[in-house]
């Protein structure tokens, strides 16, 4: 019907291809990360076992496959199923069928991963978890190669990018003074949770450029998102600005798939003519004779209305003085509030974990050896690696310890596992100084870290300079009584 022609976004097939395949690729990474880490962190013998959590929760108010039964074998089956479906979507196979085929595939990914997030406790308490869930649900209704992309879903994806970017910008403006006086980037590259290989070089840039970074961030997050809804080519230009700024964050840090989700979703505003002008090999005509079935139009309209209704509270939140960051307003994790780094820490405090084989813990000449982590700073000579979009959950939580308290249940459980030389736990680390042997004692020490200057690096070869502050947790042995919390 001609009066419904507005529903078909025939000039956005390239956008759909990027959105579907890119989102599926990120789900593949998320399930792989879970497969490799969840059993050691949250499994039957993990640091925060899911069976214990479910037993204490009595009635879990969020949907999950694990409500009645959890086992590591079941968890692995869920991950393998999610990875298989995601791989098929990356290859584009479900998209060749009717629109309900990729829809069911994405909704399955969404529900499988939501089942994991809802029992993941603190290890899954990051904003990019709910961002991936919302992205997977929304992208599910982009249809297949047999139909043109639906305009309303592309607008809803642009609305998701708007909330992600504008929400983060408002959090910053309302947050620490460093975002208003343009000094935030004096510290960010050095104190961010998990630096990457280029973070030190970014930190050592002139301070004038760091102020340009802050101004560029404010422009990209507070001004540009409004142009995602503008006519072409303004919308594509706005998307390009967001993509470039997110790539800068990718190159200078490790934020799991947060930046990559933003990059993928921003393509919702990129039209085929603009994409073709930049990359001539991208075709202009994808759906010359394709028509949208009436039943599919009805499904998309109903989903659009649902997501619009659910947008009410997140919209109010954007302009609230008590703006929530990374919050869900419903049990299905749809249409959430986002934001990050409202304040920037000025100093980097690292918790360093050590162990010894000595019979006594406090001998003056005791030989303490340091455990090495995969991502977080430790060895002062080591160049940080690029891990994103893969997510190292233990390393990330280690960053929060000095900001909150080192006396977390999961961290004491981690120390106990080290004393047991627990193989799955040691597999989360980059280096076990005892090669699988049980240490007699372990302790946690607090250090002040900063990036070495270029002159210091030339003299010593050290990329970090660190100073011991104090013992955060004194030496403890297996089955020793935990120190009472202050």
CSV table of C-alpha atoms in Angstrom, one decimal:
chain,number,residue,atom,x,y,z
A,1,UNK,CA,0.0,0.0,0.0
A,2,UNK,CA,1.4,3.3,-1.1
A,3,UNK,CA,0.5,5.2,2.1
A,4,UNK,CA,2.7,2.8,4.0
A,5,UNK,CA,5.7,3.4,1.9
A,6,UNK,CA,7.3,5.4,4.7
A,7,UNK,CA,7.6,2.2,6.7
A,8,UNK,CA,10.2,0.7,4.3
A,9,UNK,CA,13.7,2.2,4.7
A,10,UNK,CA,14.9,1.0,1.3
A,11,UNK,CA,18.0,3.2,1.6
A,12,UNK,CA,19.3,1.5,4.8
A,13,UNK,CA,20.2,-2.0,3.8
A,14,UNK,CA,23.9,-1.5,4.4
A,15,UNK,CA,23.0,-0.2,7.9
A,16,UNK,CA,21.0,-3.3,8.5
A,17,UNK,CA,23.8,-5.6,7.5
A,18,UNK,CA,26.2,-3.9,9.9
A,19,UNK,CA,23.6,-3.8,12.7
A,20,UNK,CA,22.7,-7.5,12.5
A,21,UNK,CA,26.1,-9.0,11.8
A,22,UNK,CA,27.9,-6.6,14.2
A,23,UNK,CA,25.5,-7.1,17.1
A,24,UNK,CA,25.7,-10.9,16.5
A,25,UNK,CA,29.5,-10.7,16.6
A,26,UNK,CA,29.4,-9.0,19.9
A,27,UNK,CA,27.1,-11.6,21.3
A,28,UNK,CA,29.6,-14.2,20.2
A,29,UNK,CA,32.3,-12.4,22.1
A,30,UNK,CA,30.1,-12.1,25.2
A,31,UNK,CA,29.2,-15.8,25.2
A,32,UNK,CA,32.9,-16.7,24.7
A,33,UNK,CA,33.9,-14.5,27.6
A,34,UNK,CA,31.2,-16.2,29.8
A,35,UNK,CA,32.2,-19.7,28.7
A,36,UNK,CA,35.8,-19.0,29.7
A,37,UNK,CA,35.2,-17.2,33.0
A,38,UNK,CA,31.8,-17.8,34.5
A,39,UNK,CA,32.5,-21.3,36.0
A,40,UNK,CA,35.5,-20.0,37.9
A,41,UNK,CA,33.8,-16.8,39.0
A,42,UNK,CA,30.2,-17.9,39.6
A,43,UNK,CA,30.0,-21.6,38.9
A,44,UNK,CA,29.3,-24.4,41.4
A,45,UNK,CA,32.7,-23.9,43.0
A,46,UNK,CA,33.2,-20.3,42.0
A,47,UNK,CA,33.9,-17.2,44.0
A,48,UNK,CA,30.2,-16.3,44.2
A,49,UNK,CA,28.4,-19.6,43.4
A,50,UNK,CA,25.1,-19.2,41.5
A,51,UNK,CA,23.4,-22.0,43.5
A,52,UNK,CA,24.1,-20.1,46.7
A,53,UNK,CA,22.8,-16.9,45.2
A,54,UNK,CA,19.6,-18.6,44.0
A,55,UNK,CA,19.1,-20.2,47.4
A,56,UNK,CA,19.4,-16.9,49.2
A,57,UNK,CA,17.3,-15.0,46.7
A,58,UNK,CA,14.3,-17.4,47.2
A,59,UNK,CA,12.3,-15.7,44.5
A,60,UNK,CA,14.3,-14.1,41.7
A,61,UNK,CA,12.3,-11.3,40.1
A,62,UNK,CA,14.2,-11.3,36.8
A,63,UNK,CA,13.8,-14.0,34.1
A,64,UNK,CA,16.5,-16.6,33.8
A,65,UNK,CA,16.8,-20.2,32.6
A,66,UNK,CA,18.6,-21.0,35.8
A,67,UNK,CA,15.8,-20.3,38.2
A,68,UNK,CA,15.2,-23.9,39.1
A,69,UNK,CA,18.5,-25.5,38.2
A,70,UNK,CA,22.1,-24.3,37.7
A,71,UNK,CA,25.0,-26.5,36.8
A,72,UNK,CA,28.3,-25.6,35.1
A,73,UNK,CA,27.4,-28.1,32.4
A,74,UNK,CA,24.1,-26.3,31.7
A,75,UNK,CA,25.9,-23.0,31.7
A,76,UNK,CA,28.4,-24.2,29.1
A,77,UNK,CA,25.6,-25.6,27.0
A,78,UNK,CA,23.9,-22.2,27.0
A,79,UNK,CA,27.1,-20.5,25.9
A,80,UNK,CA,27.8,-22.9,23.1
A,81,UNK,CA,24.2,-22.6,21.9
A,82,UNK,CA,24.5,-18.8,22.0
A,83,UNK,CA,27.9,-18.8,20.2
A,84,UNK,CA,26.5,-21.1,17.4
A,85,UNK,CA,23.4,-18.9,16.8
A,86,UNK,CA,25.6,-15.8,16.8
A,87,UNK,CA,28.0,-17.3,14.3
A,88,UNK,CA,25.1,-18.1,12.0
A,89,UNK,CA,23.9,-14.5,12.2
A,90,UNK,CA,27.4,-13.2,11.5
A,91,UNK,CA,27.5,-15.4,8.4
A,92,UNK,CA,24.1,-14.0,7.4
A,93,UNK,CA,22.4,-17.4,7.0
A,94,UNK,CA,19.2,-16.7,9.1
A,95,UNK,CA,18.8,-13.4,7.3
A,96,UNK,CA,18.2,-15.2,3.9
A,97,UNK,CA,14.9,-16.6,5.2
A,98,UNK,CA,11.6,-15.0,6.2
A,99,UNK,CA,11.9,-12.1,8.7
A,100,UNK,CA,10.7,-14.3,11.6
A,101,UNK,CA,13.9,-16.4,11.3
A,102,UNK,CA,16.5,-13.8,12.3
A,103,UNK,CA,13.9,-12.4,14.7
A,104,UNK,CA,13.8,-15.7,16.6
A,105,UNK,CA,17.6,-16.0,16.4
A,106,UNK,CA,18.2,-12.6,18.0
A,107,UNK,CA,15.5,-13.1,20.6
A,108,UNK,CA,17.1,-16.4,21.6
A,109,UNK,CA,20.5,-14.7,22.0
A,110,UNK,CA,18.8,-12.0,24.1
A,111,UNK,CA,17.1,-14.4,26.4
A,112,UNK,CA,20.1,-16.7,26.8
A,113,UNK,CA,22.4,-13.9,27.6
A,114,UNK,CA,19.8,-12.2,29.9
A,115,UNK,CA,19.6,-15.5,31.8
A,116,UNK,CA,23.3,-15.2,32.5
A,117,UNK,CA,23.3,-11.5,33.4
A,118,UNK,CA,20.4,-12.0,35.8
A,119,UNK,CA,22.4,-14.4,37.9
A,120,UNK,CA,25.8,-12.8,37.3
A,121,UNK,CA,25.8,-10.7,40.4
A,122,UNK,CA,28.6,-8.1,40.7
A,123,UNK,CA,30.6,-9.7,37.9
A,124,UNK,CA,27.8,-8.8,35.5
A,125,UNK,CA,26.9,-5.5,36.9
A,126,UNK,CA,28.4,-3.4,34.1
A,127,UNK,CA,26.4,-1.1,31.8
A,128,UNK,CA,27.5,-2.8,28.6
A,129,UNK,CA,25.6,-6.0,29.7
A,130,UNK,CA,22.2,-4.3,29.6
A,131,UNK,CA,23.3,-2.3,26.5
A,132,UNK,CA,24.0,-5.6,24.6
A,133,UNK,CA,20.6,-7.0,25.8
A,134,UNK,CA,18.7,-4.0,24.6
A,135,UNK,CA,20.6,-3.9,21.3
A,136,UNK,CA,19.9,-7.6,20.6
A,137,UNK,CA,16.2,-7.2,21.3
A,138,UNK,CA,15.8,-4.2,19.1
A,139,UNK,CA,17.9,-5.5,16.2
A,140,UNK,CA,15.8,-8.6,16.2
A,141,UNK,CA,13.0,-6.7,14.4
A,142,UNK,CA,15.1,-5.4,11.5
A,143,UNK,CA,13.7,-8.2,9.3
A,144,UNK,CA,15.6,-10.3,6.7
A,145,UNK,CA,16.9,-10.0,3.2
A,146,UNK,CA,13.4,-10.7,1.9
A,147,UNK,CA,12.0,-7.4,3.2
A,148,UNK,CA,13.3,-3.7,3.4
A,149,UNK,CA,14.5,-2.5,6.8
A,150,UNK,CA,11.7,-1.0,8.9
A,151,UNK,CA,12.0,2.7,9.5
A,152,UNK,CA,10.6,2.6,13.0
A,153,UNK,CA,13.2,0.1,14.2
A,154,UNK,CA,16.1,2.2,12.8
A,155,UNK,CA,14.7,5.2,14.6
A,156,UNK,CA,14.5,3.2,17.8
A,157,UNK,CA,18.1,2.1,17.4
A,158,UNK,CA,19.1,5.8,16.8
A,159,UNK,CA,17.1,6.6,20.0
A,160,UNK,CA,19.2,3.9,21.8
A,161,UNK,CA,22.5,5.6,20.6
A,162,UNK,CA,21.1,8.9,21.7
A,163,UNK,CA,20.4,7.7,25.2
A,164,UNK,CA,23.9,6.1,25.4
A,165,UNK,CA,25.7,9.2,24.2
A,166,UNK,CA,23.6,12.0,25.6
A,167,UNK,CA,23.1,10.2,28.9
A,168,UNK,CA,26.9,9.8,29.3
A,169,UNK,CA,27.4,13.5,28.4
A,170,UNK,CA,24.8,14.6,31.0
A,171,UNK,CA,26.4,12.4,33.6
A,172,UNK,CA,29.7,14.1,33.0
A,173,UNK,CA,28.3,17.6,33.1
A,174,UNK,CA,26.5,16.9,36.3
A,175,UNK,CA,29.4,15.0,37.7
A,176,UNK,CA,33.0,15.9,38.7
A,177,UNK,CA,34.3,19.4,38.3
A,178,UNK,CA,37.1,18.0,36.0
A,179,UNK,CA,34.6,17.7,33.2
A,180,UNK,CA,33.6,21.3,33.4
A,181,UNK,CA,37.1,22.8,33.8
A,182,UNK,CA,38.4,20.6,31.0
A,183,UNK,CA,41.0,18.7,33.1
A,184,UNK,CA,39.4,15.3,33.1
A,185,UNK,CA,41.7,13.8,30.5
A,186,UNK,CA,44.8,14.9,32.5
A,187,UNK,CA,44.0,11.8,34.5
A,188,UNK,CA,41.7,9.5,32.6
A,189,UNK,CA,44.2,7.6,30.4
A,190,UNK,CA,46.3,6.8,33.5
A,191,UNK,CA,43.5,6.0,36.0
A,192,UNK,CA,41.0,4.2,33.7
A,193,UNK,CA,40.1,0.7,34.8
A,194,UNK,CA,42.2,-1.2,32.3
A,195,UNK,CA,44.6,0.7,30.1
A,196,UNK,CA,45.6,-0.5,26.7
A,197,UNK,CA,48.9,-0.5,24.8
A,198,UNK,CA,48.4,3.2,23.7
A,199,UNK,CA,47.1,4.5,27.0
A,200,UNK,CA,50.5,5.7,28.2
A,201,UNK,CA,51.2,7.5,25.0
A,202,UNK,CA,47.8,9.2,25.1
A,203,UNK,CA,48.5,10.2,28.7
A,204,UNK,CA,51.8,11.8,27.8
A,205,UNK,CA,50.2,14.1,25.2
A,206,UNK,CA,50.4,17.8,25.9
A,207,UNK,CA,47.7,19.1,28.3
A,208,UNK,CA,46.4,21.4,25.6
A,209,UNK,CA,45.4,18.3,23.6
A,210,UNK,CA,43.8,16.8,26.6
A,211,UNK,CA,41.5,19.8,26.9
A,212,UNK,CA,40.7,19.4,23.2
A,213,UNK,CA,39.7,15.8,24.1
A,214,UNK,CA,37.3,16.9,26.7
A,215,UNK,CA,35.7,19.5,24.4
A,216,UNK,CA,35.5,17.0,21.6
A,217,UNK,CA,33.8,14.6,24.1
A,218,UNK,CA,31.2,17.1,25.1
A,219,UNK,CA,30.5,18.0,21.5
A,220,UNK,CA,30.2,14.3,20.5
A,221,UNK,CA,27.9,13.5,23.4
A,222,UNK,CA,25.8,16.6,24.0
A,223,UNK,CA,25.4,18.1,20.5
A,224,UNK,CA,25.9,15.4,17.9
A,225,UNK,CA,23.3,12.9,19.1
A,226,UNK,CA,20.5,15.3,18.2
A,227,UNK,CA,21.6,15.1,14.5
A,228,UNK,CA,21.0,11.4,14.3
A,229,UNK,CA,17.4,12.3,13.6
A,230,UNK,CA,18.2,14.9,11.0
A,231,UNK,CA,17.8,14.5,7.3
A,232,UNK,CA,20.6,13.0,5.3
A,233,UNK,CA,23.5,13.5,5.0
A,234,UNK,CA,23.5,15.2,8.4
A,235,UNK,CA,22.4,12.0,10.2
A,236,UNK,CA,25.3,10.1,8.5
A,237,UNK,CA,27.8,12.8,9.5
A,238,UNK,CA,26.6,12.6,13.1
A,239,UNK,CA,27.0,8.9,13.1
A,240,UNK,CA,30.5,9.3,11.7
A,241,UNK,CA,31.5,11.7,14.5
A,242,UNK,CA,30.2,9.1,17.1
A,243,UNK,CA,32.1,6.3,15.3
A,244,UNK,CA,35.4,8.2,15.2
A,245,UNK,CA,35.2,9.3,18.8
A,246,UNK,CA,34.4,5.7,19.9
A,247,UNK,CA,37.3,4.4,17.9
A,248,UNK,CA,39.6,6.8,19.8
A,249,UNK,CA,38.3,5.3,23.0
A,250,UNK,CA,38.9,1.8,21.6
A,251,UNK,CA,42.5,2.7,20.8
A,252,UNK,CA,43.3,4.2,24.2
A,253,UNK,CA,41.6,1.8,26.6
A,254,UNK,CA,39.8,-1.5,27.3
A,255,UNK,CA,36.1,-1.0,27.8
A,256,UNK,CA,34.9,-4.5,26.8
A,257,UNK,CA,32.3,-4.1,24.1
A,258,UNK,CA,30.9,-0.8,25.2
A,259,UNK,CA,32.6,1.2,22.4
A,260,UNK,CA,32.0,-1.4,19.8
A,261,UNK,CA,28.2,-1.6,20.5
A,262,UNK,CA,28.1,2.2,20.1
A,263,UNK,CA,30.0,2.0,16.8
A,264,UNK,CA,27.8,-0.8,15.4
A,265,UNK,CA,24.5,0.9,16.5
A,266,UNK,CA,25.6,4.3,15.1
A,267,UNK,CA,25.3,2.8,11.6
A,268,UNK,CA,21.5,2.9,12.0
A,269,UNK,CA,21.8,6.5,10.8
A,270,UNK,CA,24.1,5.9,7.8
A,271,UNK,CA,22.1,5.7,4.5
A,272,UNK,CA,23.1,3.7,1.5
A,273,UNK,CA,23.8,6.7,-0.8
A,274,UNK,CA,26.2,8.2,1.8
A,275,UNK,CA,27.9,4.8,2.4
A,276,UNK,CA,28.1,4.3,-1.4
A,277,UNK,CA,29.7,7.8,-1.8
A,278,UNK,CA,32.4,6.9,0.7
A,279,UNK,CA,32.8,3.3,-0.4
A,280,UNK,CA,31.6,2.9,-4.0
A,281,UNK,CA,31.6,-0.9,-3.8
A,282,UNK,CA,28.5,-0.7,-1.5
A,283,UNK,CA,25.5,-1.1,-3.8
A,284,UNK,CA,22.7,1.4,-4.0
A,285,UNK,CA,19.8,-0.9,-5.0
A,286,UNK,CA,19.1,-3.8,-2.6
A,287,UNK,CA,15.3,-4.3,-2.5
A,288,UNK,CA,13.9,-3.1,-5.8
A,289,UNK,CA,10.9,-5.4,-5.8
A,290,UNK,CA,10.7,-6.5,-2.2
A,291,UNK,CA,7.5,-5.9,-0.2
A,292,UNK,CA,6.8,-6.0,3.5
A,293,UNK,CA,4.2,-8.6,4.5
A,294,UNK,CA,1.3,-7.3,6.4
A,295,UNK,CA,1.9,-9.7,9.4
A,296,UNK,CA,5.5,-8.5,9.7
A,297,UNK,CA,4.4,-4.8,9.6
A,298,UNK,CA,1.9,-5.6,12.4
A,299,UNK,CA,4.7,-7.2,14.5
A,300,UNK,CA,7.1,-4.3,14.0
A,301,UNK,CA,4.4,-1.7,14.8
A,302,UNK,CA,3.5,-3.6,18.1
A,303,UNK,CA,7.1,-3.8,19.1
A,304,UNK,CA,7.6,-0.1,18.2
A,305,UNK,CA,4.7,0.9,20.4
A,306,UNK,CA,6.0,-1.3,23.3
A,307,UNK,CA,9.5,0.3,23.2
A,308,UNK,CA,8.0,3.8,22.9
A,309,UNK,CA,5.9,3.2,26.0
A,310,UNK,CA,9.0,1.9,27.8
A,311,UNK,CA,10.9,5.0,26.8
A,312,UNK,CA,9.0,7.3,29.1
A,313,UNK,CA,11.1,6.8,32.3
A,314,UNK,CA,14.5,6.7,30.5
A,315,UNK,CA,13.5,10.0,28.8
A,316,UNK,CA,12.6,11.6,32.2
A,317,UNK,CA,15.8,10.3,33.6
A,318,UNK,CA,18.0,12.1,31.0
A,319,UNK,CA,16.8,15.4,32.3
A,320,UNK,CA,16.5,14.5,36.0
A,321,UNK,CA,18.9,16.1,38.6
A,322,UNK,CA,19.1,12.6,40.2
A,323,UNK,CA,20.0,11.0,36.8
A,324,UNK,CA,20.5,7.3,37.1
A,325,UNK,CA,23.5,5.6,35.4
A,326,UNK,CA,23.3,2.2,33.8
A,327,UNK,CA,19.8,1.4,35.2
A,328,UNK,CA,17.0,-0.8,34.0
A,329,UNK,CA,13.4,0.2,34.6
A,330,UNK,CA,11.8,-3.2,33.8
A,331,UNK,CA,12.6,-6.8,34.4
A,332,UNK,CA,13.3,-7.5,30.7
A,333,UNK,CA,16.2,-5.1,30.6
A,334,UNK,CA,14.7,-3.0,27.7
A,335,UNK,CA,15.0,0.8,27.1
A,336,UNK,CA,17.6,1.4,29.8
A,337,UNK,CA,19.5,4.4,31.1
A,338,UNK,CA,23.2,4.6,30.4
A,339,UNK,CA,26.2,6.7,31.3
A,340,UNK,CA,29.8,6.3,32.6
A,341,UNK,CA,32.7,8.2,34.2
A,342,UNK,CA,30.7,11.0,35.8
A,343,UNK,CA,33.8,11.6,37.8
A,344,UNK,CA,37.4,10.7,37.0
A,345,UNK,CA,39.8,9.4,39.7
A,346,UNK,CA,42.9,11.5,40.1
A,347,UNK,CA,45.2,8.7,41.4
A,348,UNK,CA,45.6,5.1,40.4
A,349,UNK,CA,45.6,2.7,43.4
A,350,UNK,CA,46.2,-0.9,42.6
A,351,UNK,CA,45.7,-4.0,44.8
A,352,UNK,CA,48.7,-6.3,44.3
A,353,UNK,CA,48.2,-9.9,45.4
A,354,UNK,CA,51.3,-11.9,46.6
A,355,UNK,CA,52.0,-15.3,48.0
A,356,UNK,CA,54.8,-17.1,49.8
A,357,UNK,CA,55.9,-20.7,50.5
A,358,UNK,CA,57.5,-19.7,53.7
A,359,UNK,CA,56.3,-21.4,56.9
A,360,UNK,CA,56.1,-18.0,58.7
A,361,UNK,CA,54.5,-14.9,57.2
A,362,UNK,CA,56.4,-12.1,58.9
A,363,UNK,CA,60.0,-13.2,58.7
A,364,UNK,CA,62.2,-10.2,57.6
A,365,UNK,CA,63.7,-12.0,54.6
A,366,UNK,CA,60.5,-13.7,53.5
A,367,UNK,CA,60.2,-14.4,49.8
A,368,UNK,CA,56.9,-13.0,48.5
A,369,UNK,CA,56.0,-13.5,44.8
A,370,UNK,CA,53.4,-11.5,42.9
A,371,UNK,CA,50.5,-13.0,41.0
A,372,UNK,CA,50.2,-11.6,37.5
A,373,UNK,CA,46.8,-10.6,36.0
A,374,UNK,CA,46.0,-10.7,32.3
A,375,UNK,CA,44.8,-7.1,31.9
A,376,UNK,CA,45.2,-5.0,35.0
A,377,UNK,CA,48.5,-3.3,35.7
A,378,UNK,CA,51.0,-5.2,37.9
A,379,UNK,CA,54.5,-5.7,36.5
A,380,UNK,CA,55.8,-2.2,36.0
A,381,UNK,CA,57.7,-3.2,32.8
A,382,UNK,CA,54.8,-4.9,31.0
A,383,UNK,CA,53.1,-3.2,28.1
A,384,UNK,CA,49.3,-3.3,28.6
A,385,UNK,CA,47.5,-5.5,26.1
A,386,UNK,CA,44.4,-4.7,24.0
A,387,UNK,CA,41.6,-7.0,25.2
A,388,UNK,CA,38.4,-5.3,24.2
A,389,UNK,CA,35.8,-6.3,23.1
A,390,UNK,CA,36.7,-9.3,25.2
A,391,UNK,CA,35.8,-8.7,28.8
A,392,UNK,CA,38.2,-9.6,31.7
A,393,UNK,CA,35.7,-9.5,34.6
A,394,UNK,CA,38.1,-10.3,37.5
A,395,UNK,CA,40.6,-7.6,36.3
A,396,UNK,CA,37.8,-5.0,36.1
A,397,UNK,CA,36.5,-5.7,39.6
A,398,UNK,CA,40.0,-5.5,41.0
A,399,UNK,CA,40.0,-1.8,39.9
A,400,UNK,CA,37.0,-1.1,42.0
A,401,UNK,CA,38.4,-2.5,45.3
A,402,UNK,CA,40.4,0.6,46.4
A,403,UNK,CA,37.6,2.8,45.3
A,404,UNK,CA,35.1,1.0,47.5
A,405,UNK,CA,36.5,-1.5,50.0
A,406,UNK,CA,38.9,-4.4,49.7
A,407,UNK,CA,36.8,-6.4,52.1
A,408,UNK,CA,34.5,-7.9,49.5
A,409,UNK,CA,33.2,-11.5,49.9
A,410,UNK,CA,34.3,-12.4,46.4
A,411,UNK,CA,37.8,-11.1,47.0
A,412,UNK,CA,38.3,-13.1,50.2
A,413,UNK,CA,37.0,-16.1,48.3
A,414,UNK,CA,39.5,-15.4,45.6
A,415,UNK,CA,42.3,-15.3,48.2
A,416,UNK,CA,41.1,-18.7,49.5
A,417,UNK,CA,41.2,-20.1,46.0
A,418,UNK,CA,44.8,-19.0,45.6
A,419,UNK,CA,45.7,-20.7,48.8
A,420,UNK,CA,44.1,-23.9,47.4
A,421,UNK,CA,45.9,-23.4,44.1
A,422,UNK,CA,42.4,-23.8,42.5
A,423,UNK,CA,43.1,-24.5,38.8
A,424,UNK,CA,40.0,-22.7,37.4
A,425,UNK,CA,40.8,-19.6,39.4
A,426,UNK,CA,44.5,-19.7,38.4
A,427,UNK,CA,43.3,-19.9,34.8
A,428,UNK,CA,41.8,-16.4,35.2
A,429,UNK,CA,45.3,-15.0,35.9
A,430,UNK,CA,48.1,-14.2,33.6
A,431,UNK,CA,50.8,-15.7,35.7
A,432,UNK,CA,51.0,-18.1,38.7
A,433,UNK,CA,54.4,-17.6,40.4
A,434,UNK,CA,54.1,-21.0,42.1
A,435,UNK,CA,53.3,-23.1,38.9
A,436,UNK,CA,50.3,-24.8,40.5
A,437,UNK,CA,51.9,-25.3,43.9
A,438,UNK,CA,49.9,-24.2,47.0
A,439,UNK,CA,51.3,-21.1,48.7
A,440,UNK,CA,51.4,-21.1,52.5
A,441,UNK,CA,50.3,-17.5,52.9
A,442,UNK,CA,48.8,-14.8,50.6
A,443,UNK,CA,48.4,-11.1,51.2
A,444,UNK,CA,47.0,-8.0,49.4
A,445,UNK,CA,49.0,-4.8,49.2
A,446,UNK,CA,48.0,-1.4,48.1
A,447,UNK,CA,50.2,0.5,45.7
A,448,UNK,CA,50.1,4.0,44.1
A,449,UNK,CA,50.7,3.7,40.3
A,450,UNK,CA,51.5,6.3,37.7
A,451,UNK,CA,52.8,6.2,34.2
A,452,UNK,CA,56.5,6.6,33.8
A,453,UNK,CA,57.6,9.7,31.9
A,454,UNK,CA,59.5,9.3,28.7
A,455,UNK,CA,62.8,10.1,30.5
A,456,UNK,CA,62.0,7.6,33.2
A,457,UNK,CA,61.2,4.9,30.6
A,458,UNK,CA,64.5,5.6,28.7
A,459,UNK,CA,66.4,5.3,32.0
A,460,UNK,CA,64.8,2.2,33.5
A,461,UNK,CA,62.6,0.5,30.9
A,462,UNK,CA,59.7,0.7,33.3
A,463,UNK,CA,56.3,1.8,32.0
A,464,UNK,CA,54.9,2.3,35.4
A,465,UNK,CA,56.2,3.8,38.6
A,466,UNK,CA,54.7,2.5,41.8
A,467,UNK,CA,55.0,3.2,45.5
A,468,UNK,CA,53.9,0.9,48.3
A,469,UNK,CA,51.1,2.4,50.5
A,470,UNK,CA,50.1,-0.3,53.0
A,471,UNK,CA,49.0,-3.9,53.5
A,472,UNK,CA,45.3,-3.9,52.5
A,473,UNK,CA,44.9,-7.5,53.8
A,474,UNK,CA,47.6,-8.9,56.0
A,475,UNK,CA,49.0,-12.4,55.4
A,476,UNK,CA,46.3,-15.1,55.6
A,477,UNK,CA,46.6,-18.8,55.4
A,478,UNK,CA,44.1,-21.5,54.3
A,479,UNK,CA,41.1,-21.7,56.6
A,480,UNK,CA,42.3,-18.8,58.6
A,481,UNK,CA,39.7,-16.6,60.4
A,482,UNK,CA,38.9,-13.6,58.2
A,483,UNK,CA,39.6,-10.2,59.7
A,484,UNK,CA,36.4,-8.5,60.8
A,485,UNK,CA,35.2,-5.7,58.6
A,486,UNK,CA,35.7,-2.2,60.1
